[in-house]
Amino acid sequence: MRRGWVKASSKPNRLIQTLLFALLLSPTAQAFQVQHGGLSVSYSDPRDRLQLGTVFKAWDAAARDLKALGLPPPTQVRIEAASSAADFARRTAEPANIAASTQGAVISTQRLTALALSGRLPLTIRHEAFHTAQPAGIPRWLAEGLARTFSGEAASDPQGPTGLSRLSSDALSEELLGRNPTRLAAAYVEAARRTGQLVKRRGWKEVIKELGKL
Ligand SMILES: [Zn+2]
């Protein structure tokens, strides 16, 4: 009788324990969430809280600059910071050297503290802000090049040849979409070089106006 009772009560307990454990291990489990206007940020590493001020400041400046260009970001955007590099890879299937990835109005990033330590946090937020606001359907090389020019990342690009200057625009887009970790960095530099020249020649407003017609 007693044995039967113990068995009957331990089963649901085990089930609850298993569910709790699964929730803790779930790649989508986020321990913390904060709201800043239309921007929500969720993160798992409590130390990431120290980076929220930097994130908000970079986001606000990017949103203001994008709006001035006639490209306001969506009113609701979510930043989901991974708990580790492995967590980021699991969520996005991106190569390890990628800082963030945006799908619509959802920005997935590496752990905020990791981005801050490598000096990439404000530029990454600004880069991804551009992606949330860019016109739908623009070619990948243009989207990445403009995001890197807008963010300021392109300003510290290496000056030497990328080895990709002869690629057509379509081939460059394919190179970026291929996500080959050893060639991706050069493809980003090449895309930024081409869009940088475009922006220099035509000006941001004119380029953005043309994008709307693509
Ligand atoms: Zn990008």
Coordinates of N, CA and C and ligand atoms in Angstrom, one line a residue:
M1 N 0.8 -1.2 0.0 CA 0.0 0.0 0.0 C 0.9 1.3 0.0
R2 N 1.8 1.3 0.9 CA 2.7 2.4 1.0 C 3.6 2.5 -0.2
R3 N 4.0 1.3 -0.7 CA 4.9 1.3 -1.9 C 4.1 1.9 -3.1
G4 N 2.8 1.5 -3.2 CA 2.0 2.0 -4.3 C 1.8 3.5 -4.2
W5 N 1.6 4.0 -3.0 CA 1.4 5.5 -2.8 C 2.7 6.3 -3.2
V6 N 3.8 5.7 -2.8 CA 5.1 6.3 -3.1 C 5.3 6.4 -4.6
K7 N 5.0 5.3 -5.3 CA 5.2 5.2 -6.7 C 4.3 6.2 -7.4
A8 N 3.0 6.3 -7.0 CA 2.0 7.1 -7.6 C 2.4 8.6 -7.5
S9 N 3.0 9.0 -6.3 CA 3.3 10.4 -6.1 C 4.6 10.8 -6.7
S10 N 5.5 9.8 -6.8 CA 6.8 10.2 -7.4 C 6.8 10.4 -8.9
K11 N 5.8 9.8 -9.5 CA 5.8 10.0 -11.0 C 5.6 11.4 -11.4
P12 N 4.5 12.1 -10.9 CA 4.3 13.5 -11.3 C 5.5 14.3 -10.9
N13 N 6.1 14.0 -9.7 CA 7.3 14.8 -9.3 C 8.4 14.7 -10.3
R14 N 8.6 13.4 -10.8 CA 9.7 13.2 -11.7 C 9.4 14.0 -13.0
L15 N 8.1 14.0 -13.4 CA 7.7 14.7 -14.6 C 8.0 16.2 -14.5
I16 N 7.6 16.7 -13.3 CA 7.8 18.2 -13.1 C 9.3 18.5 -13.1
Q17 N 10.1 17.6 -12.5 CA 11.6 17.8 -12.5 C 12.1 17.8 -13.9
T18 N 11.6 16.8 -14.7 CA 12.1 16.7 -16.1 C 11.7 17.9 -16.9
L19 N 10.5 18.4 -16.7 CA 10.1 19.6 -17.4 C 10.9 20.8 -17.1
L20 N 11.1 21.0 -15.8 CA 11.9 22.1 -15.3 C 13.3 22.0 -15.9
F21 N 13.9 20.8 -15.9 CA 15.2 20.6 -16.4 C 15.3 21.0 -17.9
A22 N 14.2 20.5 -18.6 CA 14.2 20.8 -20.0 C 14.1 22.3 -20.3
L23 N 13.3 22.9 -19.4 CA 13.1 24.4 -19.6 C 14.4 25.1 -19.4
L24 N 15.2 24.7 -18.4 CA 16.5 25.3 -18.1 C 17.5 25.1 -19.2
L25 N 17.4 23.9 -19.9 CA 18.3 23.6 -21.0 C 17.8 24.1 -22.3
S26 N 16.6 24.5 -22.4 CA 16.0 25.0 -23.6 C 16.7 26.1 -24.2
P27 N 17.1 26.1 -25.5 CA 17.9 27.2 -26.1 C 17.1 28.5 -26.1
T28 N 15.7 28.4 -26.0 CA 14.9 29.6 -26.1 C 14.7 30.2 -24.7
A29 N 15.1 29.5 -23.6 CA 14.9 30.0 -22.3 C 15.7 31.2 -22.0
Q30 N 15.0 32.3 -21.6 CA 15.7 33.6 -21.4 C 15.3 34.0 -19.9
A31 N 16.3 34.2 -19.1 CA 16.0 34.5 -17.7 C 15.6 35.9 -17.5
F32 N 16.0 36.8 -18.3 CA 15.7 38.3 -18.0 C 15.2 38.9 -19.3
Q33 N 14.3 39.9 -19.0 CA 13.8 40.7 -20.2 C 13.5 42.1 -19.7
V34 N 14.0 43.0 -20.5 CA 13.7 44.5 -20.2 C 13.2 45.1 -21.4
Q35 N 12.4 46.2 -21.2 CA 11.7 46.9 -22.3 C 12.3 48.3 -22.3
H36 N 12.6 48.8 -23.5 CA 13.1 50.2 -23.6 C 12.3 50.8 -24.8
G37 N 11.3 51.5 -24.5 CA 10.4 52.0 -25.6 C 9.8 50.8 -26.4
G38 N 10.0 50.8 -27.7 CA 9.5 49.7 -28.5 C 10.5 48.6 -28.6
L39 N 11.7 48.7 -27.9 CA 12.7 47.7 -28.0 C 12.7 46.8 -26.7
S40 N 12.6 45.5 -26.9 CA 12.7 44.6 -25.8 C 14.0 43.8 -25.9
V41 N 14.7 43.6 -24.8 CA 16.0 42.9 -24.8 C 15.8 41.7 -23.8
S42 N 16.1 40.5 -24.3 CA 16.1 39.4 -23.4 C 17.5 38.8 -23.4
Y43 N 17.9 38.3 -22.2 CA 19.3 37.8 -22.0 C 19.3 36.7 -20.9
S44 N 20.3 35.9 -20.9 CA 20.4 34.8 -19.9 C 21.5 35.0 -18.9
D45 N 22.6 35.6 -19.4 CA 23.7 35.8 -18.5 C 23.5 37.1 -17.7
P46 N 23.4 37.0 -16.3 CA 23.0 38.2 -15.5 C 24.0 39.3 -15.7
R47 N 25.3 39.0 -16.1 CA 26.3 40.1 -16.3 C 25.9 40.9 -17.5
D48 N 25.1 40.4 -18.4 CA 24.7 41.2 -19.6 C 24.0 42.4 -19.2
R49 N 23.4 42.4 -18.0 CA 22.6 43.6 -17.6 C 23.5 44.9 -17.6
L50 N 24.8 44.7 -17.4 CA 25.7 45.9 -17.4 C 25.8 46.5 -18.8
Q51 N 25.5 45.8 -19.8 CA 25.6 46.3 -21.2 C 24.3 46.9 -21.7
L52 N 23.3 46.9 -20.9 CA 22.0 47.4 -21.4 C 22.0 48.9 -21.8
G53 N 22.7 49.6 -21.0 CA 22.8 51.1 -21.3 C 23.5 51.3 -22.7
T54 N 24.5 50.6 -23.0 CA 25.2 50.7 -24.3 C 24.3 50.3 -25.4
V55 N 23.5 49.2 -25.2 CA 22.6 48.7 -26.2 C 21.5 49.8 -26.5
F56 N 20.9 50.3 -25.4 CA 19.8 51.3 -25.6 C 20.4 52.6 -26.3
K57 N 21.6 53.0 -25.9 CA 22.1 54.2 -26.5 C 22.4 54.0 -28.0
A58 N 23.0 52.9 -28.3 CA 23.3 52.6 -29.7 C 22.0 52.4 -30.5
W59 N 21.0 51.8 -29.9 CA 19.7 51.6 -30.6 C 19.0 52.9 -30.9
D60 N 19.0 53.8 -29.8 CA 18.3 55.1 -30.0 C 18.9 55.9 -31.1
A61 N 20.3 55.9 -31.1 CA 21.0 56.7 -32.1 C 20.7 56.2 -33.5
A62 N 20.8 54.8 -33.6 CA 20.5 54.2 -34.9 C 19.1 54.5 -35.4
A63 N 18.1 54.3 -34.5 CA 16.7 54.5 -34.9 C 16.5 56.0 -35.3
R64 N 17.2 56.9 -34.6 CA 17.1 58.3 -35.0 C 17.7 58.6 -36.4
D65 N 18.9 58.0 -36.6 CA 19.5 58.2 -37.9 C 18.8 57.5 -39.1
L66 N 18.2 56.4 -38.8 CA 17.5 55.7 -39.8 C 16.2 56.4 -40.2
K67 N 15.6 57.0 -39.2 CA 14.3 57.7 -39.4 C 14.7 59.0 -40.2
A68 N 15.8 59.6 -40.0 CA 16.2 60.8 -40.7 C 16.4 60.4 -42.2
L69 N 16.8 59.2 -42.5 CA 17.0 58.7 -43.8 C 15.7 58.2 -44.5
G70 N 14.6 58.3 -43.8 CA 13.4 57.8 -44.3 C 13.2 56.3 -44.2
L71 N 14.0 55.7 -43.3 CA 13.9 54.3 -43.0 C 13.7 54.0 -41.5
P72 N 12.5 54.3 -41.0 CA 12.3 54.1 -39.6 C 12.3 52.6 -39.2
P73 N 13.0 52.2 -38.2 CA 12.9 50.7 -37.8 C 11.5 50.4 -37.4
P74 N 11.1 49.1 -37.3 CA 9.8 48.7 -36.9 C 9.5 49.2 -35.4
T75 N 8.2 49.4 -35.1 CA 7.9 50.0 -33.8 C 8.2 49.0 -32.6
Q76 N 8.1 47.7 -33.0 CA 8.5 46.7 -32.0 C 9.6 45.8 -32.5
V77 N 10.7 45.9 -31.7 CA 11.9 45.1 -32.1 C 12.4 44.3 -30.9
R78 N 12.8 43.0 -31.1 CA 13.3 42.2 -30.0 C 14.7 41.8 -30.2
I79 N 15.5 42.1 -29.2 CA 16.9 41.6 -29.2 C 17.0 40.4 -28.3
E80 N 17.5 39.3 -28.8 CA 17.6 38.1 -28.0 C 19.1 37.7 -27.9
A81 N 19.7 38.0 -26.7 CA 21.1 37.7 -26.5 C 21.3 36.2 -26.1
A82 N 22.2 35.6 -26.8 CA 22.5 34.1 -26.4 C 23.2 34.1 -25.1
S83 N 23.1 32.9 -24.5 CA 23.8 32.7 -23.2 C 25.3 32.3 -23.4
S84 N 25.6 31.9 -24.6 CA 27.0 31.5 -24.9 C 27.2 31.4 -26.4
A85 N 28.4 31.2 -26.8 CA 28.7 31.1 -28.3 C 28.0 29.9 -28.8
A86 N 28.0 28.8 -28.0 CA 27.3 27.6 -28.5 C 25.8 27.8 -28.6
D87 N 25.3 28.5 -27.7 CA 23.8 28.8 -27.7 C 23.5 29.6 -29.0
F88 N 24.4 30.6 -29.3 CA 24.2 31.5 -30.5 C 24.2 30.6 -31.7
A89 N 25.2 29.7 -31.8 CA 25.3 28.8 -33.0 C 24.1 27.9 -33.1
R90 N 23.6 27.5 -32.0 CA 22.4 26.6 -32.0 C 21.2 27.4 -32.5
R91 N 21.0 28.6 -32.0 CA 19.8 29.4 -32.4 C 19.8 29.8 -33.8
T92 N 21.0 30.2 -34.4 CA 21.1 30.9 -35.7 C 21.7 30.0 -36.8
A93 N 22.5 29.0 -36.4 CA 23.3 28.2 -37.4 C 24.3 29.1 -38.1
E94 N 24.7 30.1 -37.5 CA 25.7 31.0 -38.1 C 27.1 30.6 -37.7
P95 N 28.2 31.0 -38.5 CA 29.6 30.7 -38.1 C 29.9 31.4 -36.8
A96 N 30.9 30.9 -36.1 CA 31.2 31.4 -34.8 C 31.7 32.9 -34.7
N97 N 32.3 33.4 -35.9 CA 32.8 34.7 -35.9 C 31.7 35.8 -36.2
I98 N 30.5 35.3 -36.3 CA 29.3 36.3 -36.6 C 28.8 36.8 -35.3
A99 N 28.6 38.1 -35.2 CA 28.2 38.8 -34.0 C 26.7 38.7 -33.7
A100 N 25.9 38.7 -34.8 CA 24.5 38.8 -34.6 C 23.8 38.4 -36.0
S101 N 22.5 38.2 -35.9 CA 21.7 37.8 -37.1 C 20.3 38.3 -36.9
T102 N 19.7 38.9 -37.9 CA 18.4 39.5 -37.8 C 17.4 38.8 -38.8
Q103 N 16.3 38.5 -38.2 CA 15.2 37.9 -39.0 C 14.0 38.8 -38.7
G104 N 13.6 39.6 -39.7 CA 12.4 40.5 -39.5 C 12.8 41.5 -38.4
A105 N 12.0 41.5 -37.3 CA 12.2 42.4 -36.2 C 12.8 41.7 -35.0
V106 N 13.4 40.5 -35.2 CA 14.0 39.8 -34.1 C 15.5 39.8 -34.4
I107 N 16.3 40.3 -33.5 CA 17.8 40.3 -33.6 C 18.4 39.3 -32.6
S108 N 19.0 38.3 -33.1 CA 19.7 37.4 -32.2 C 21.2 37.8 -32.1
T109 N 21.7 37.9 -30.9 CA 23.1 38.3 -30.8 C 23.9 37.3 -30.0
Q110 N 25.2 37.4 -30.1 CA 26.1 36.7 -29.1 C 25.8 37.3 -27.8
R111 N 26.4 36.7 -26.7 CA 26.2 37.2 -25.4 C 26.7 38.7 -25.4
L112 N 25.9 39.5 -24.8 CA 26.2 41.0 -24.8 C 27.6 41.3 -24.2
T113 N 27.9 40.6 -23.1 CA 29.2 40.8 -22.5 C 30.4 40.5 -23.4
A114 N 30.2 39.4 -24.2 CA 31.2 38.9 -25.1 C 31.4 40.0 -26.2
L115 N 30.3 40.5 -26.7 CA 30.4 41.5 -27.8 C 31.1 42.8 -27.2
A116 N 30.8 43.2 -26.0 CA 31.3 44.4 -25.4 C 32.8 44.2 -25.2
L117 N 33.2 43.0 -24.7 CA 34.7 42.7 -24.5 C 35.5 42.8 -25.8
S118 N 34.9 42.4 -26.9 CA 35.6 42.4 -28.2 C 35.4 43.8 -28.8
G119 N 34.8 44.7 -28.2 CA 34.6 46.1 -28.7 C 33.6 46.2 -29.8
R120 N 32.7 45.2 -30.0 CA 31.8 45.2 -31.1 C 30.4 45.5 -30.8
L121 N 30.1 45.8 -29.5 CA 28.6 45.9 -29.1 C 27.9 47.0 -29.8
P122 N 28.4 48.3 -29.7 CA 27.6 49.4 -30.3 C 27.4 49.2 -31.8
L123 N 28.5 48.8 -32.5 CA 28.5 48.7 -34.0 C 27.6 47.6 -34.4
T124 N 27.6 46.5 -33.6 CA 26.7 45.4 -33.9 C 25.2 45.8 -33.8
I125 N 24.9 46.5 -32.8 CA 23.5 47.0 -32.6 C 23.1 47.9 -33.7
R126 N 24.0 48.8 -34.1 CA 23.7 49.7 -35.2 C 23.6 48.9 -36.6
H127 N 24.4 48.0 -36.8 CA 24.4 47.1 -38.0 C 23.0 46.4 -38.1
E128 N 22.6 45.8 -37.0 CA 21.4 45.0 -37.0 C 20.2 45.9 -37.1
A129 N 20.3 47.1 -36.5 CA 19.2 48.1 -36.6 C 18.9 48.4 -38.1
F130 N 20.0 48.5 -38.9 CA 19.8 48.8 -40.3 C 19.0 47.6 -40.9
H131 N 19.4 46.4 -40.6 CA 18.7 45.2 -41.2 C 17.2 45.2 -40.8
T132 N 16.8 45.7 -39.6 CA 15.4 45.6 -39.3 C 14.6 46.7 -40.1
A133 N 15.3 47.7 -40.6 CA 14.7 48.8 -41.3 C 14.8 48.8 -42.8
Q134 N 15.7 47.9 -43.3 CA 16.0 48.0 -44.7 C 14.8 47.5 -45.5
P135 N 14.6 48.1 -46.8 CA 13.5 47.7 -47.6 C 13.5 46.2 -47.9
A136 N 12.4 45.5 -47.9 CA 12.3 44.1 -48.1 C 12.8 43.7 -49.5
G137 N 13.5 42.6 -49.6 CA 13.9 42.1 -50.9 C 15.1 42.7 -51.6
I138 N 15.9 43.6 -50.9 CA 17.1 44.1 -51.5 C 18.2 43.1 -51.5
P139 N 19.0 43.1 -52.6 CA 20.1 42.1 -52.7 C 21.0 42.0 -51.4
R140 N 21.4 40.8 -51.1 CA 22.2 40.6 -49.9 C 23.5 41.5 -49.9
W141 N 24.2 41.6 -51.0 CA 25.5 42.3 -51.0 C 25.2 43.8 -50.6
L142 N 24.0 44.3 -51.1 CA 23.7 45.7 -50.8 C 23.3 45.8 -49.4
A143 N 22.5 44.9 -48.9 CA 22.0 44.9 -47.5 C 23.2 44.9 -46.5
E144 N 24.1 44.0 -46.8 CA 25.3 43.8 -45.8 C 26.2 45.0 -46.0
G145 N 26.5 45.4 -47.2 CA 27.4 46.6 -47.4 C 26.8 47.8 -46.8
L146 N 25.5 48.1 -47.0 CA 24.9 49.3 -46.4 C 24.9 49.2 -44.9
A147 N 24.6 48.0 -44.4 CA 24.6 47.9 -42.9 C 26.0 48.1 -42.3
R148 N 27.0 47.7 -43.0 CA 28.4 47.9 -42.5 C 28.8 49.4 -42.7
T149 N 28.3 50.0 -43.7 CA 28.7 51.4 -44.0 C 27.9 52.3 -43.0
F150 N 26.6 52.0 -42.8 CA 25.8 52.7 -41.8 C 26.3 52.6 -40.4
S151 N 26.7 51.4 -40.0 CA 27.2 51.1 -38.6 C 28.5 51.8 -38.3
G152 N 29.3 52.0 -39.4 CA 30.7 52.5 -39.2 C 31.7 51.4 -39.1
E153 N 31.3 50.1 -39.2 CA 32.2 49.0 -39.2 C 33.2 49.1 -40.3
A154 N 32.7 49.5 -41.5 CA 33.6 49.6 -42.7 C 34.8 50.5 -42.5
A155 N 34.7 51.5 -41.6 CA 35.7 52.4 -41.4 C 37.0 51.8 -41.0
S156 N 36.9 50.6 -40.3 CA 38.2 50.0 -39.9 C 38.5 48.7 -40.7
D157 N 37.9 48.6 -41.9 CA 38.2 47.5 -42.7 C 39.6 47.5 -43.2
P158 N 40.3 46.4 -43.5 CA 41.6 46.4 -44.1 C 41.6 47.0 -45.5
Q159 N 42.7 47.6 -45.9 CA 42.7 48.3 -47.1 C 43.2 47.5 -48.3
G160 N 43.8 46.4 -48.1 CA 44.3 45.5 -49.2 C 43.2 44.9 -50.1
P161 N 43.6 44.2 -51.2 CA 42.6 43.6 -52.0 C 41.9 42.5 -51.3
T162 N 40.6 42.4 -51.6 CA 39.7 41.4 -51.0 C 39.8 40.1 -51.8
G163 N 40.3 40.2 -53.0 CA 40.3 39.0 -53.9 C 39.0 38.7 -54.5
L164 N 38.0 39.6 -54.2 CA 36.6 39.4 -54.7 C 36.2 40.5 -55.6
S165 N 37.1 41.4 -56.0 CA 36.7 42.6 -56.7 C 36.1 42.3 -58.1
R166 N 36.4 41.1 -58.6 CA 35.9 40.8 -60.0 C 34.6 40.1 -59.9
L167 N 34.1 39.8 -58.7 CA 32.8 39.1 -58.6 C 31.7 40.0 -59.1
S168 N 30.7 39.4 -59.7 CA 29.5 40.2 -60.1 C 28.7 40.4 -58.8
S169 N 27.8 41.3 -58.8 CA 27.0 41.6 -57.6 C 26.2 40.3 -57.1
D170 N 25.7 39.6 -58.1 CA 25.0 38.3 -57.8 C 25.9 37.3 -57.1
A171 N 27.1 37.2 -57.7 CA 28.1 36.2 -57.1 C 28.5 36.6 -55.7
L172 N 28.6 37.9 -55.5 CA 29.0 38.4 -54.2 C 27.8 38.1 -53.2
S173 N 26.6 38.3 -53.6 CA 25.5 38.0 -52.7 C 25.5 36.5 -52.4
E174 N 25.8 35.6 -53.4 CA 25.9 34.2 -53.1 C 27.0 33.9 -52.2
E175 N 28.1 34.6 -52.3 CA 29.2 34.4 -51.4 C 28.8 34.7 -50.0
L176 N 28.1 35.7 -49.8 CA 27.6 36.1 -48.5 C 26.6 35.1 -47.9
L177 N 25.7 34.6 -48.8 CA 24.7 33.7 -48.4 C 25.3 32.3 -48.1
G178 N 26.5 32.0 -48.7 CA 27.1 30.7 -48.5 C 27.7 30.5 -47.1
R179 N 27.9 31.6 -46.4 CA 28.4 31.6 -45.0 C 29.6 30.7 -44.8
N180 N 30.5 30.6 -45.9 CA 31.8 29.9 -45.7 C 32.7 30.7 -44.8
P181 N 32.9 30.2 -43.6 CA 33.6 31.0 -42.5 C 35.0 31.5 -43.0
T182 N 35.7 30.9 -43.9 CA 37.0 31.4 -44.3 C 36.9 32.5 -45.3
R183 N 35.8 32.6 -46.0 CA 35.7 33.6 -47.1 C 34.7 34.7 -46.7
L184 N 34.0 34.5 -45.6 CA 32.9 35.5 -45.3 C 33.4 36.9 -45.0
A185 N 34.5 37.0 -44.2 CA 35.0 38.3 -43.8 C 35.4 39.1 -45.1
A186 N 36.0 38.5 -46.1 CA 36.4 39.2 -47.3 C 35.2 39.6 -48.1
A187 N 34.1 38.8 -48.0 CA 32.9 39.1 -48.8 C 32.2 40.3 -48.1
Y188 N 32.2 40.4 -46.8 CA 31.7 41.6 -46.1 C 32.4 42.8 -46.4
V189 N 33.8 42.7 -46.4 CA 34.6 43.9 -46.8 C 34.3 44.4 -48.2
E190 N 34.2 43.4 -49.1 CA 34.0 43.7 -50.5 C 32.6 44.4 -50.7
A191 N 31.6 43.9 -50.0 CA 30.3 44.5 -50.1 C 30.3 45.9 -49.5
A192 N 30.9 46.1 -48.4 CA 31.0 47.5 -47.8 C 31.8 48.4 -48.7
R193 N 32.8 47.9 -49.4 CA 33.6 48.8 -50.3 C 32.7 49.3 -51.4
R194 N 32.0 48.4 -52.0 CA 31.1 48.8 -53.1 C 30.0 49.7 -52.7
T195 N 29.4 49.4 -51.6 CA 28.3 50.3 -51.1 C 28.8 51.6 -50.6
G196 N 30.0 51.6 -50.0 CA 30.6 52.8 -49.5 C 30.9 53.8 -50.7
Q197 N 31.3 53.3 -51.8 CA 31.6 54.1 -53.0 C 30.3 54.7 -53.5
L198 N 29.2 53.8 -53.5 CA 27.9 54.2 -53.9 C 27.4 55.4 -53.1
V199 N 27.5 55.2 -51.8 CA 27.0 56.3 -50.8 C 27.8 57.6 -51.0
K200 N 29.1 57.4 -51.2 CA 30.0 58.6 -51.4 C 29.6 59.4 -52.7
R201 N 29.3 58.6 -53.7 CA 28.9 59.2 -55.0 C 27.5 59.8 -55.0
R202 N 26.6 59.1 -54.5 CA 25.2 59.5 -54.6 C 24.6 60.1 -53.3
G203 N 25.1 59.9 -52.2 CA 24.6 60.3 -50.9 C 23.6 59.3 -50.4
W204 N 23.5 59.2 -49.0 CA 22.6 58.3 -48.4 C 21.1 58.4 -48.8
K205 N 20.6 59.6 -48.9 CA 19.2 59.7 -49.1 C 18.8 59.2 -50.5
E206 N 19.7 59.5 -51.5 CA 19.5 59.1 -52.9 C 19.5 57.6 -53.0
V207 N 20.5 57.0 -52.3 CA 20.7 55.5 -52.3 C 19.4 54.9 -51.7
I208 N 19.0 55.4 -50.6 CA 17.8 54.8 -49.9 C 16.6 54.9 -50.8
K209 N 16.4 56.1 -51.5 CA 15.3 56.3 -52.4 C 15.3 55.3 -53.5
E210 N 16.5 55.0 -54.1 CA 16.6 54.0 -55.1 C 16.3 52.6 -54.6
L211 N 16.7 52.3 -53.4 CA 16.4 51.0 -52.8 C 14.9 50.7 -52.8
G212 N 14.1 51.7 -52.5 CA 12.7 51.6 -52.5 C 12.1 51.1 -53.8
K213 N 12.8 51.4 -54.9 CA 12.3 51.1 -56.2 C 12.7 49.7 -56.7
L214 N 13.6 49.0 -55.9 CA 14.2 47.7 -56.3 C 13.1 46.6 -56.2
Ligands
ZN1 ZN 24.4 42.0 -41.6

